[in-house]
Amino acid sequence: MTFLPLSAPGETPLRVMTIAGSDSGGGAGIQADLRTFAMLGVHGCVSVAAVTVQNSLGVKGFHEIPLDVITGQIRVVATDIGIQAAKTGMLASSAIIEAVAETWRELQSGAGAAPLVVDPVCASMHGDPLLHPSALDTLRTELFPLATLVTPNLDEVRLITGIDVVDAVTQRDAVQALHALGPTWALVKGGHLRSSSHSPDLLYDGTDFYEFDAERIDTSHDHGAGDTLAAATACALAHGYSVPDAVAFAKGWVTECLREAYPLGHGHGPVSALFRLRSRGV
Ligand code: PXL
């Protein structure tokens, strides 16, 4: 695959921020985002929204970071270092979503706003909750309208729209329902359509549908795949890619990360952005 352009030695790279949760097992969340950012040559900045107590077997609990600390991290970075794109992941509660949305509106309104990828993380792959159910409405009404792109998986699509995606027709219904909530673009990932040997993702901007039909990699080590897709998309958007081109790039990236996923602990292992080191001959 072709990678994103690198900055020259000593030159300030593009900056991308993740506003998300920490995974102590290092597979998903902020840790996955930062790995993808680094391997794609962007400088990663962070607003930690929650800290999970987690290993390969599941999420044992989490701690929410105080609202002023979450918004403070966004504000001080955006006003000094500057960011060319951001993504959100685990935001845990309605109050956190509201605070992040308010800060984003304040900092990024109008022309020159940085693109925002919203990965509406609701639960871990083990089904452990990462978002209070009462926060779904805040996600829909406060954050989705600010998003350049939303990237739910099929479980999240069901929670957010009530639509059970089982085939191409319901996938189309779902992407339209998501778009109606206000993001500029909506993506419905097909990776969890287990009957399919392919993994067709459907992207929609209110006018055109784009389908991305990458090879489906069959592995139980796919922890962090959704985070990695959203992180790579944010990096491509920071480089000025159009949304369809950014999603196509990110889909290729996560496919390679899935190909090199590895076992970890006694449960599910993570996708691996470290394949990028191999392709550089290290
Ligand atoms: O992959 C979704 C995700 C995002 N963020 C954190 C997580 C998980 C899944 O477990 O733990 C912190």
PDB file of C-alpha atoms and ligand atoms in Angstrom:
ATOM      1  CA  MET A   1       0.000   0.000   0.000  1.00  0.00           C
ATOM      2  CA  THR A   2       1.056   3.607  -0.370  1.00  0.00           C
ATOM      3  CA  PHE A   3       1.525   5.522   2.859  1.00  0.00           C
ATOM      4  CA  LEU A   4       0.954   9.161   3.752  1.00  0.00           C
ATOM      5  CA  PRO A   5       3.708  11.669   2.940  1.00  0.00           C
ATOM      6  CA  LEU A   6       6.252  12.155   5.739  1.00  0.00           C
ATOM      7  CA  SER A   7       7.474  15.537   6.935  1.00  0.00           C
ATOM      8  CA  ALA A   8      11.127  16.385   6.300  1.00  0.00           C
ATOM      9  CA  PRO A   9      13.609  15.737   9.152  1.00  0.00           C
ATOM     10  CA  GLY A  10      13.324  18.542  11.715  1.00  0.00           C
ATOM     11  CA  GLU A  11      10.122  19.886  10.171  1.00  0.00           C
ATOM     12  CA  THR A  12       6.989  20.006  12.372  1.00  0.00           C
ATOM     13  CA  PRO A  13       4.709  17.155  11.292  1.00  0.00           C
ATOM     14  CA  LEU A  14       0.928  17.436  11.046  1.00  0.00           C
ATOM     15  CA  ARG A  15      -0.778  17.105  14.442  1.00  0.00           C
ATOM     16  CA  VAL A  16      -3.803  14.903  15.084  1.00  0.00           C
ATOM     17  CA  MET A  17      -5.599  14.663  18.436  1.00  0.00           C
ATOM     18  CA  THR A  18      -7.370  11.670  19.931  1.00  0.00           C
ATOM     19  CA  ILE A  19     -10.064  12.393  22.528  1.00  0.00           C
ATOM     20  CA  ALA A  20     -10.647   8.929  23.948  1.00  0.00           C
ATOM     21  CA  GLY A  21     -10.092   6.330  26.642  1.00  0.00           C
ATOM     22  CA  SER A  22      -6.898   4.618  27.743  1.00  0.00           C
ATOM     23  CA  ASP A  23      -6.643   0.820  27.424  1.00  0.00           C
ATOM     24  CA  SER A  24      -4.247  -0.564  30.048  1.00  0.00           C
ATOM     25  CA  GLY A  25      -3.750  -3.650  27.862  1.00  0.00           C
ATOM     26  CA  GLY A  26      -2.442  -1.417  25.100  1.00  0.00           C
ATOM     27  CA  GLY A  27      -4.601  -2.894  22.349  1.00  0.00           C
ATOM     28  CA  ALA A  28      -7.343  -0.339  21.705  1.00  0.00           C
ATOM     29  CA  GLY A  29      -8.289   3.228  22.619  1.00  0.00           C
ATOM     30  CA  ILE A  30      -5.646   5.908  22.902  1.00  0.00           C
ATOM     31  CA  GLN A  31      -2.823   3.383  22.706  1.00  0.00           C
ATOM     32  CA  ALA A  32      -4.041   2.077  19.324  1.00  0.00           C
ATOM     33  CA  ASP A  33      -4.614   5.618  18.067  1.00  0.00           C
ATOM     34  CA  LEU A  34      -1.115   6.780  18.994  1.00  0.00           C
ATOM     35  CA  ARG A  35       0.445   3.728  17.354  1.00  0.00           C
ATOM     36  CA  THR A  36      -1.336   4.467  14.100  1.00  0.00           C
ATOM     37  CA  PHE A  37      -0.538   8.183  14.317  1.00  0.00           C
ATOM     38  CA  ALA A  38       3.171   7.452  14.838  1.00  0.00           C
ATOM     39  CA  MET A  39       3.347   4.796  12.124  1.00  0.00           C
ATOM     40  CA  LEU A  40       1.699   7.217   9.682  1.00  0.00           C
ATOM     41  CA  GLY A  41       4.154   9.985  10.536  1.00  0.00           C
ATOM     42  CA  VAL A  42       1.807  12.426  12.286  1.00  0.00           C
ATOM     43  CA  HIS A  43       2.404  13.900  15.733  1.00  0.00           C
ATOM     44  CA  GLY A  44      -0.274  12.533  18.076  1.00  0.00           C
ATOM     45  CA  CYS A  45      -1.846  14.722  20.772  1.00  0.00           C
ATOM     46  CA  VAL A  46      -4.195  13.418  23.461  1.00  0.00           C
ATOM     47  CA  SER A  47      -7.162  14.367  25.578  1.00  0.00           C
ATOM     48  CA  VAL A  48      -7.676  11.438  27.959  1.00  0.00           C
ATOM     49  CA  ALA A  49     -11.411  11.142  28.672  1.00  0.00           C
ATOM     50  CA  ALA A  50     -11.407   7.917  30.699  1.00  0.00           C
ATOM     51  CA  VAL A  51      -8.981   5.323  31.981  1.00  0.00           C
ATOM     52  CA  THR A  52     -10.023   1.684  31.637  1.00  0.00           C
ATOM     53  CA  VAL A  53      -8.815  -1.184  33.797  1.00  0.00           C
ATOM     54  CA  GLN A  54      -8.494  -3.755  31.080  1.00  0.00           C
ATOM     55  CA  ASN A  55      -6.654  -6.812  29.787  1.00  0.00           C
ATOM     56  CA  SER A  56      -7.149  -9.167  26.863  1.00  0.00           C
ATOM     57  CA  LEU A  57     -10.111 -10.775  28.637  1.00  0.00           C
ATOM     58  CA  GLY A  58     -12.197  -7.652  29.075  1.00  0.00           C
ATOM     59  CA  VAL A  59     -12.774  -4.294  30.733  1.00  0.00           C
ATOM     60  CA  LYS A  60     -12.877  -4.658  34.532  1.00  0.00           C
ATOM     61  CA  GLY A  61     -13.844  -1.037  35.183  1.00  0.00           C
ATOM     62  CA  PHE A  62     -13.092   2.538  34.224  1.00  0.00           C
ATOM     63  CA  HIS A  63     -12.520   5.946  35.748  1.00  0.00           C
ATOM     64  CA  GLU A  64     -13.858   9.108  34.117  1.00  0.00           C
ATOM     65  CA  ILE A  65     -11.461  12.041  33.971  1.00  0.00           C
ATOM     66  CA  PRO A  66     -12.854  15.327  35.380  1.00  0.00           C
ATOM     67  CA  LEU A  67     -14.537  17.475  32.719  1.00  0.00           C
ATOM     68  CA  ASP A  68     -12.222  20.471  33.126  1.00  0.00           C
ATOM     69  CA  VAL A  69      -9.193  18.225  32.647  1.00  0.00           C
ATOM     70  CA  ILE A  70     -10.647  16.735  29.435  1.00  0.00           C
ATOM     71  CA  THR A  71     -11.588  20.101  27.959  1.00  0.00           C
ATOM     72  CA  GLY A  72      -8.385  21.703  29.253  1.00  0.00           C
ATOM     73  CA  GLN A  73      -6.267  19.171  27.365  1.00  0.00           C
ATOM     74  CA  ILE A  74      -8.131  19.979  24.127  1.00  0.00           C
ATOM     75  CA  ARG A  75      -7.961  23.737  24.658  1.00  0.00           C
ATOM     76  CA  VAL A  76      -4.265  24.089  25.557  1.00  0.00           C
ATOM     77  CA  VAL A  77      -3.164  21.838  22.702  1.00  0.00           C
ATOM     78  CA  ALA A  78      -5.409  23.409  20.065  1.00  0.00           C
ATOM     79  CA  THR A  79      -4.412  26.963  20.963  1.00  0.00           C
ATOM     80  CA  ASP A  80      -0.663  26.305  21.122  1.00  0.00           C
ATOM     81  CA  ILE A  81       0.369  23.237  19.123  1.00  0.00           C
ATOM     82  CA  GLY A  82      -2.568  23.355  16.706  1.00  0.00           C
ATOM     83  CA  ILE A  83      -4.307  20.301  15.283  1.00  0.00           C
ATOM     84  CA  GLN A  84      -5.217  19.512  11.678  1.00  0.00           C
ATOM     85  CA  ALA A  85      -7.713  16.763  12.585  1.00  0.00           C
ATOM     86  CA  ALA A  86      -9.133  14.960  15.605  1.00  0.00           C
ATOM     87  CA  LYS A  87     -10.978  11.780  16.430  1.00  0.00           C
ATOM     88  CA  THR A  88     -13.128  10.798  19.373  1.00  0.00           C
ATOM     89  CA  GLY A  89     -13.348   7.306  20.852  1.00  0.00           C
ATOM     90  CA  MET A  90     -14.570   6.214  24.285  1.00  0.00           C
ATOM     91  CA  LEU A  91     -16.253   9.209  25.941  1.00  0.00           C
ATOM     92  CA  ALA A  92     -17.987   7.266  28.744  1.00  0.00           C
ATOM     93  CA  SER A  93     -20.774   9.664  29.765  1.00  0.00           C
ATOM     94  CA  SER A  94     -23.280  12.236  28.649  1.00  0.00           C
ATOM     95  CA  ALA A  95     -21.491  14.973  30.606  1.00  0.00           C
ATOM     96  CA  ILE A  96     -18.165  14.204  28.876  1.00  0.00           C
ATOM     97  CA  ILE A  97     -19.766  14.210  25.415  1.00  0.00           C
ATOM     98  CA  GLU A  98     -21.448  17.529  26.160  1.00  0.00           C
ATOM     99  CA  ALA A  99     -18.198  19.098  27.414  1.00  0.00           C
ATOM    100  CA  VAL A 100     -16.180  17.831  24.430  1.00  0.00           C
ATOM    101  CA  ALA A 101     -18.827  19.054  21.976  1.00  0.00           C
ATOM    102  CA  GLU A 102     -18.984  22.479  23.605  1.00  0.00           C
ATOM    103  CA  THR A 103     -15.189  22.839  23.539  1.00  0.00           C
ATOM    104  CA  TRP A 104     -14.986  21.681  19.943  1.00  0.00           C
ATOM    105  CA  ARG A 105     -17.698  24.176  18.911  1.00  0.00           C
ATOM    106  CA  GLU A 106     -15.874  26.983  20.700  1.00  0.00           C
ATOM    107  CA  LEU A 107     -12.449  26.174  19.183  1.00  0.00           C
ATOM    108  CA  GLN A 108     -13.317  24.875  15.771  1.00  0.00           C
ATOM    109  CA  SER A 109     -16.385  26.726  14.556  1.00  0.00           C
ATOM    110  CA  GLY A 110     -16.493  28.373  11.163  1.00  0.00           C
ATOM    111  CA  ALA A 111     -14.020  28.366   8.299  1.00  0.00           C
ATOM    112  CA  GLY A 112     -10.766  26.541   8.891  1.00  0.00           C
ATOM    113  CA  ALA A 113     -12.312  24.090  11.341  1.00  0.00           C
ATOM    114  CA  ALA A 114     -10.326  20.880  11.635  1.00  0.00           C
ATOM    115  CA  PRO A 115     -12.070  17.678  10.496  1.00  0.00           C
ATOM    116  CA  LEU A 116     -13.495  15.569  13.324  1.00  0.00           C
ATOM    117  CA  VAL A 117     -13.946  11.794  13.094  1.00  0.00           C
ATOM    118  CA  VAL A 118     -16.437  10.496  15.667  1.00  0.00           C
ATOM    119  CA  ASP A 119     -16.049   6.800  16.466  1.00  0.00           C
ATOM    120  CA  PRO A 120     -19.082   6.319  18.749  1.00  0.00           C
ATOM    121  CA  VAL A 121     -17.561   3.690  21.045  1.00  0.00           C
ATOM    122  CA  CYS A 122     -20.323   2.092  23.146  1.00  0.00           C
ATOM    123  CA  ALA A 123     -18.899  -1.248  24.294  1.00  0.00           C
ATOM    124  CA  SER A 124     -15.753  -3.361  24.148  1.00  0.00           C
ATOM    125  CA  MET A 125     -15.536  -6.412  21.896  1.00  0.00           C
ATOM    126  CA  HIS A 126     -16.374  -8.490  24.990  1.00  0.00           C
ATOM    127  CA  GLY A 127     -19.623  -6.524  25.419  1.00  0.00           C
ATOM    128  CA  ASP A 128     -18.385  -4.556  28.427  1.00  0.00           C
ATOM    129  CA  PRO A 129     -20.078  -1.117  28.442  1.00  0.00           C
ATOM    130  CA  LEU A 130     -17.837   1.888  27.665  1.00  0.00           C
ATOM    131  CA  LEU A 131     -20.659   4.426  27.391  1.00  0.00           C
ATOM    132  CA  HIS A 132     -23.564   4.947  29.779  1.00  0.00           C
ATOM    133  CA  PRO A 133     -26.779   4.049  27.872  1.00  0.00           C
ATOM    134  CA  SER A 134     -28.229   7.418  28.914  1.00  0.00           C
ATOM    135  CA  ALA A 135     -25.500   9.112  26.853  1.00  0.00           C
ATOM    136  CA  LEU A 136     -26.711   7.826  23.475  1.00  0.00           C
ATOM    137  CA  ASP A 137     -29.024  10.769  23.038  1.00  0.00           C
ATOM    138  CA  THR A 138     -26.241  13.270  23.779  1.00  0.00           C
ATOM    139  CA  LEU A 139     -24.042  11.490  21.263  1.00  0.00           C
ATOM    140  CA  ARG A 140     -26.762  11.825  18.623  1.00  0.00           C
ATOM    141  CA  THR A 141     -27.727  15.429  19.321  1.00  0.00           C
ATOM    142  CA  GLU A 142     -24.481  17.105  20.488  1.00  0.00           C
ATOM    143  CA  LEU A 143     -21.564  15.317  18.839  1.00  0.00           C
ATOM    144  CA  PHE A 144     -22.892  13.862  15.583  1.00  0.00           C
ATOM    145  CA  PRO A 145     -23.775  17.292  14.105  1.00  0.00           C
ATOM    146  CA  LEU A 146     -20.136  18.397  14.637  1.00  0.00           C
ATOM    147  CA  ALA A 147     -18.656  15.345  12.947  1.00  0.00           C
ATOM    148  CA  THR A 148     -17.037  15.322   9.529  1.00  0.00           C
ATOM    149  CA  LEU A 149     -17.496  11.550   9.643  1.00  0.00           C
ATOM    150  CA  VAL A 150     -19.073   9.029  12.038  1.00  0.00           C
ATOM    151  CA  THR A 151     -17.760   5.452  12.024  1.00  0.00           C
ATOM    152  CA  PRO A 152     -19.986   3.118  14.084  1.00  0.00           C
ATOM    153  CA  ASN A 153     -19.718  -0.664  13.907  1.00  0.00           C
ATOM    154  CA  LEU A 154     -22.905  -2.702  13.512  1.00  0.00           C
ATOM    155  CA  ASP A 155     -23.617  -2.976  17.256  1.00  0.00           C
ATOM    156  CA  GLU A 156     -23.252   0.783  17.596  1.00  0.00           C
ATOM    157  CA  VAL A 157     -25.473   1.327  14.540  1.00  0.00           C
ATOM    158  CA  ARG A 158     -28.203  -0.724  16.247  1.00  0.00           C
ATOM    159  CA  LEU A 159     -27.938   1.262  19.479  1.00  0.00           C
ATOM    160  CA  ILE A 160     -27.846   4.636  17.721  1.00  0.00           C
ATOM    161  CA  THR A 161     -30.434   4.143  14.943  1.00  0.00           C
ATOM    162  CA  GLY A 162     -32.406   1.059  16.049  1.00  0.00           C
ATOM    163  CA  ILE A 163     -31.612  -0.547  12.688  1.00  0.00           C
ATOM    164  CA  ASP A 164     -30.332  -4.110  12.651  1.00  0.00           C
ATOM    165  CA  VAL A 165     -27.957  -4.308   9.684  1.00  0.00           C
ATOM    166  CA  VAL A 166     -28.130  -7.781   8.184  1.00  0.00           C
ATOM    167  CA  ASP A 167     -27.587  -7.145   4.466  1.00  0.00           C
ATOM    168  CA  ALA A 168     -26.887  -4.470   1.849  1.00  0.00           C
ATOM    169  CA  VAL A 169     -30.422  -3.030   2.031  1.00  0.00           C
ATOM    170  CA  THR A 170     -30.433  -2.518   5.796  1.00  0.00           C
ATOM    171  CA  GLN A 171     -26.866  -1.189   5.598  1.00  0.00           C
ATOM    172  CA  ARG A 172     -28.128   1.486   3.184  1.00  0.00           C
ATOM    173  CA  ASP A 173     -31.079   2.315   5.486  1.00  0.00           C
ATOM    174  CA  ALA A 174     -28.689   2.614   8.429  1.00  0.00           C
ATOM    175  CA  VAL A 175     -26.178   4.887   6.733  1.00  0.00           C
ATOM    176  CA  GLN A 176     -29.034   7.205   5.718  1.00  0.00           C
ATOM    177  CA  ALA A 177     -30.428   7.213   9.273  1.00  0.00           C
ATOM    178  CA  LEU A 178     -26.976   8.046  10.653  1.00  0.00           C
ATOM    179  CA  HIS A 179     -26.469  10.831   8.127  1.00  0.00           C
ATOM    180  CA  ALA A 180     -29.840  12.314   9.099  1.00  0.00           C
ATOM    181  CA  LEU A 181     -28.416  12.894  12.604  1.00  0.00           C
ATOM    182  CA  GLY A 182     -26.153  15.615  11.224  1.00  0.00           C
ATOM    183  CA  PRO A 183     -22.629  14.437  10.377  1.00  0.00           C
ATOM    184  CA  THR A 184     -21.272  15.516   7.000  1.00  0.00           C
ATOM    185  CA  TRP A 185     -20.507  11.880   6.185  1.00  0.00           C
ATOM    186  CA  ALA A 186     -21.584   8.552   7.722  1.00  0.00           C
ATOM    187  CA  LEU A 187     -19.839   5.200   7.379  1.00  0.00           C
ATOM    188  CA  VAL A 188     -21.407   1.862   8.254  1.00  0.00           C
ATOM    189  CA  LYS A 189     -18.687  -0.721   8.638  1.00  0.00           C
ATOM    190  CA  GLY A 190     -19.529  -4.205   7.426  1.00  0.00           C
ATOM    191  CA  GLY A 191     -16.728  -5.978   9.290  1.00  0.00           C
ATOM    192  CA  HIS A 192     -19.138  -7.652  11.698  1.00  0.00           C
ATOM    193  CA  LEU A 193     -21.428  -9.021   8.958  1.00  0.00           C
ATOM    194  CA  ARG A 194     -20.092 -12.467   9.734  1.00  0.00           C
ATOM    195  CA  SER A 195     -21.843 -14.209   6.852  1.00  0.00           C
ATOM    196  CA  SER A 196     -19.796 -12.270   4.345  1.00  0.00           C
ATOM    197  CA  SER A 197     -16.385 -13.292   3.044  1.00  0.00           C
ATOM    198  CA  HIS A 198     -15.827  -9.640   2.284  1.00  0.00           C
ATOM    199  CA  SER A 199     -16.118  -6.651   4.574  1.00  0.00           C
ATOM    200  CA  PRO A 200     -18.044  -4.022   2.618  1.00  0.00           C
ATOM    201  CA  ASP A 201     -18.205  -0.596   4.261  1.00  0.00           C
ATOM    202  CA  LEU A 202     -20.778   1.933   3.037  1.00  0.00           C
ATOM    203  CA  LEU A 203     -20.128   5.691   3.065  1.00  0.00           C
ATOM    204  CA  TYR A 204     -22.772   8.364   2.431  1.00  0.00           C
ATOM    205  CA  ASP A 205     -22.857  12.168   2.342  1.00  0.00           C
ATOM    206  CA  GLY A 206     -26.569  12.692   1.745  1.00  0.00           C
ATOM    207  CA  THR A 207     -26.127  12.424  -2.030  1.00  0.00           C
ATOM    208  CA  ASP A 208     -23.707   9.705  -3.051  1.00  0.00           C
ATOM    209  CA  PHE A 209     -22.976   6.226  -1.731  1.00  0.00           C
ATOM    210  CA  TYR A 210     -19.437   4.856  -1.812  1.00  0.00           C
ATOM    211  CA  GLU A 211     -18.701   1.202  -1.165  1.00  0.00           C
ATOM    212  CA  PHE A 212     -15.347  -0.048   0.104  1.00  0.00           C
ATOM    213  CA  ASP A 213     -14.962  -3.745  -0.324  1.00  0.00           C
ATOM    214  CA  ALA A 214     -11.663  -4.813   1.176  1.00  0.00           C
ATOM    215  CA  GLU A 215     -10.615  -8.369   1.788  1.00  0.00           C
ATOM    216  CA  ARG A 216     -11.984  -9.711   5.080  1.00  0.00           C
ATOM    217  CA  ILE A 217      -9.233 -10.984   7.373  1.00  0.00           C
ATOM    218  CA  ASP A 218     -10.562 -13.760   9.579  1.00  0.00           C
ATOM    219  CA  THR A 219      -8.908 -13.371  12.976  1.00  0.00           C
ATOM    220  CA  SER A 220     -10.090 -13.328  16.584  1.00  0.00           C
ATOM    221  CA  HIS A 221      -7.310 -10.820  17.284  1.00  0.00           C
ATOM    222  CA  ASP A 222      -9.099  -7.694  16.122  1.00  0.00           C
ATOM    223  CA  HIS A 223      -9.043  -5.621  19.309  1.00  0.00           C
ATOM    224  CA  GLY A 224      -8.645  -1.961  18.344  1.00  0.00           C
ATOM    225  CA  ALA A 225      -9.644  -2.387  14.684  1.00  0.00           C
ATOM    226  CA  GLY A 226     -12.342   0.302  14.813  1.00  0.00           C
ATOM    227  CA  ASP A 227     -10.094   2.750  16.644  1.00  0.00           C
ATOM    228  CA  THR A 228      -7.334   2.122  14.092  1.00  0.00           C
ATOM    229  CA  LEU A 229      -9.660   2.762  11.144  1.00  0.00           C
ATOM    230  CA  ALA A 230     -10.887   6.048  12.627  1.00  0.00           C
ATOM    231  CA  ALA A 231      -7.351   7.113  13.591  1.00  0.00           C
ATOM    232  CA  ALA A 232      -5.967   6.431  10.103  1.00  0.00           C
ATOM    233  CA  THR A 233      -8.913   8.296   8.555  1.00  0.00           C
ATOM    234  CA  ALA A 234      -8.183  11.319  10.752  1.00  0.00           C
ATOM    235  CA  CYS A 235      -4.526  11.253   9.644  1.00  0.00           C
ATOM    236  CA  ALA A 236      -5.495  11.195   5.963  1.00  0.00           C
ATOM    237  CA  LEU A 237      -8.004  14.029   6.519  1.00  0.00           C
ATOM    238  CA  ALA A 238      -5.232  16.050   8.216  1.00  0.00           C
ATOM    239  CA  HIS A 239      -3.285  15.637   4.980  1.00  0.00           C
ATOM    240  CA  GLY A 240      -6.193  17.126   3.037  1.00  0.00           C
ATOM    241  CA  TYR A 241      -7.594  13.911   1.586  1.00  0.00           C
ATOM    242  CA  SER A 242     -11.283  13.946   0.657  1.00  0.00           C
ATOM    243  CA  VAL A 243     -13.443  11.814   2.977  1.00  0.00           C
ATOM    244  CA  PRO A 244     -13.873   8.961   0.433  1.00  0.00           C
ATOM    245  CA  ASP A 245     -10.119   8.929  -0.245  1.00  0.00           C
ATOM    246  CA  ALA A 246      -9.341   9.055   3.498  1.00  0.00           C
ATOM    247  CA  VAL A 247     -11.693   6.133   4.205  1.00  0.00           C
ATOM    248  CA  ALA A 248     -10.212   4.128   1.311  1.00  0.00           C
ATOM    249  CA  PHE A 249      -6.728   4.755   2.687  1.00  0.00           C
ATOM    250  CA  ALA A 250      -7.761   3.846   6.257  1.00  0.00           C
ATOM    251  CA  LYS A 251      -9.493   0.683   5.102  1.00  0.00           C
ATOM    252  CA  GLY A 252      -6.264  -0.457   3.423  1.00  0.00           C
ATOM    253  CA  TRP A 253      -4.342   0.453   6.582  1.00  0.00           C
ATOM    254  CA  VAL A 254      -6.588  -1.482   8.968  1.00  0.00           C
ATOM    255  CA  THR A 255      -6.595  -4.489   6.625  1.00  0.00           C
ATOM    256  CA  GLU A 256      -2.798  -4.651   6.871  1.00  0.00           C
ATOM    257  CA  CYS A 257      -3.005  -4.138  10.664  1.00  0.00           C
ATOM    258  CA  LEU A 258      -5.462  -7.068  10.847  1.00  0.00           C
ATOM    259  CA  ARG A 259      -3.142  -9.233   8.752  1.00  0.00           C
ATOM    260  CA  GLU A 260      -0.426  -8.762  11.399  1.00  0.00           C
ATOM    261  CA  ALA A 261      -2.701  -8.981  14.472  1.00  0.00           C
ATOM    262  CA  TYR A 262      -1.097 -11.022  17.240  1.00  0.00           C
ATOM    263  CA  PRO A 263      -2.169 -13.034  20.292  1.00  0.00           C
ATOM    264  CA  LEU A 264      -1.827 -11.305  23.649  1.00  0.00           C
ATOM    265  CA  GLY A 265      -2.720 -12.611  27.101  1.00  0.00           C
ATOM    266  CA  HIS A 266      -5.465 -15.217  27.375  1.00  0.00           C
ATOM    267  CA  GLY A 267      -8.137 -13.482  25.304  1.00  0.00           C
ATOM    268  CA  HIS A 268      -8.263 -11.361  22.171  1.00  0.00           C
ATOM    269  CA  GLY A 269      -5.091  -9.792  20.817  1.00  0.00           C
ATOM    270  CA  PRO A 270      -4.798  -6.449  19.022  1.00  0.00           C
ATOM    271  CA  VAL A 271      -4.446  -5.419  15.413  1.00  0.00           C
ATOM    272  CA  SER A 272      -0.901  -4.298  14.746  1.00  0.00           C
ATOM    273  CA  ALA A 273       0.161  -1.016  13.170  1.00  0.00           C
ATOM    274  CA  LEU A 274       3.730  -2.213  13.721  1.00  0.00           C
ATOM    275  CA  PHE A 275       3.609  -3.905  10.302  1.00  0.00           C
ATOM    276  CA  ARG A 276       4.682  -0.490   9.020  1.00  0.00           C
ATOM    277  CA  LEU A 277       8.151  -1.070  10.506  1.00  0.00           C
ATOM    278  CA  ARG A 278       8.463  -4.284   8.537  1.00  0.00           C
ATOM    279  CA  SER A 279       7.491  -2.606   5.286  1.00  0.00           C
ATOM    280  CA  ARG A 280      10.321  -0.116   5.921  1.00  0.00           C
ATOM    281  CA  GLY A 281      12.739  -3.025   6.196  1.00  0.00           C
ATOM    282  CA  VAL A 282      13.429  -2.627   9.928  1.00  0.00           C
TER     283      VAL A 282
HETATM  284  O1  PXL B   1     -12.200  -0.604  20.514  1.00  0.00           O
HETATM  285  C1  PXL B   1     -13.046   0.248  21.199  1.00  0.00           C
HETATM  286  C2  PXL B   1     -12.400   0.777  22.427  1.00  0.00           C
HETATM  287  C3  PXL B   1     -12.069   2.101  22.496  1.00  0.00           C
HETATM  288  N1  PXL B   1     -11.495   2.650  23.584  1.00  0.00           N
HETATM  289  C4  PXL B   1     -11.203   1.908  24.653  1.00  0.00           C
HETATM  290  C5  PXL B   1     -11.507   0.559  24.662  1.00  0.00           C
HETATM  291  C6  PXL B   1     -12.124  -0.028  23.523  1.00  0.00           C
HETATM  292  C7  PXL B   1     -12.452  -1.436  23.508  1.00  0.00           C
HETATM  293  O2  PXL B   1     -12.251  -2.174  24.437  1.00  0.00           O
HETATM  294  O3  PXL B   1     -11.211  -0.167  25.721  1.00  0.00           O
HETATM  295  C8  PXL B   1     -10.569   2.542  25.827  1.00  0.00           C
END
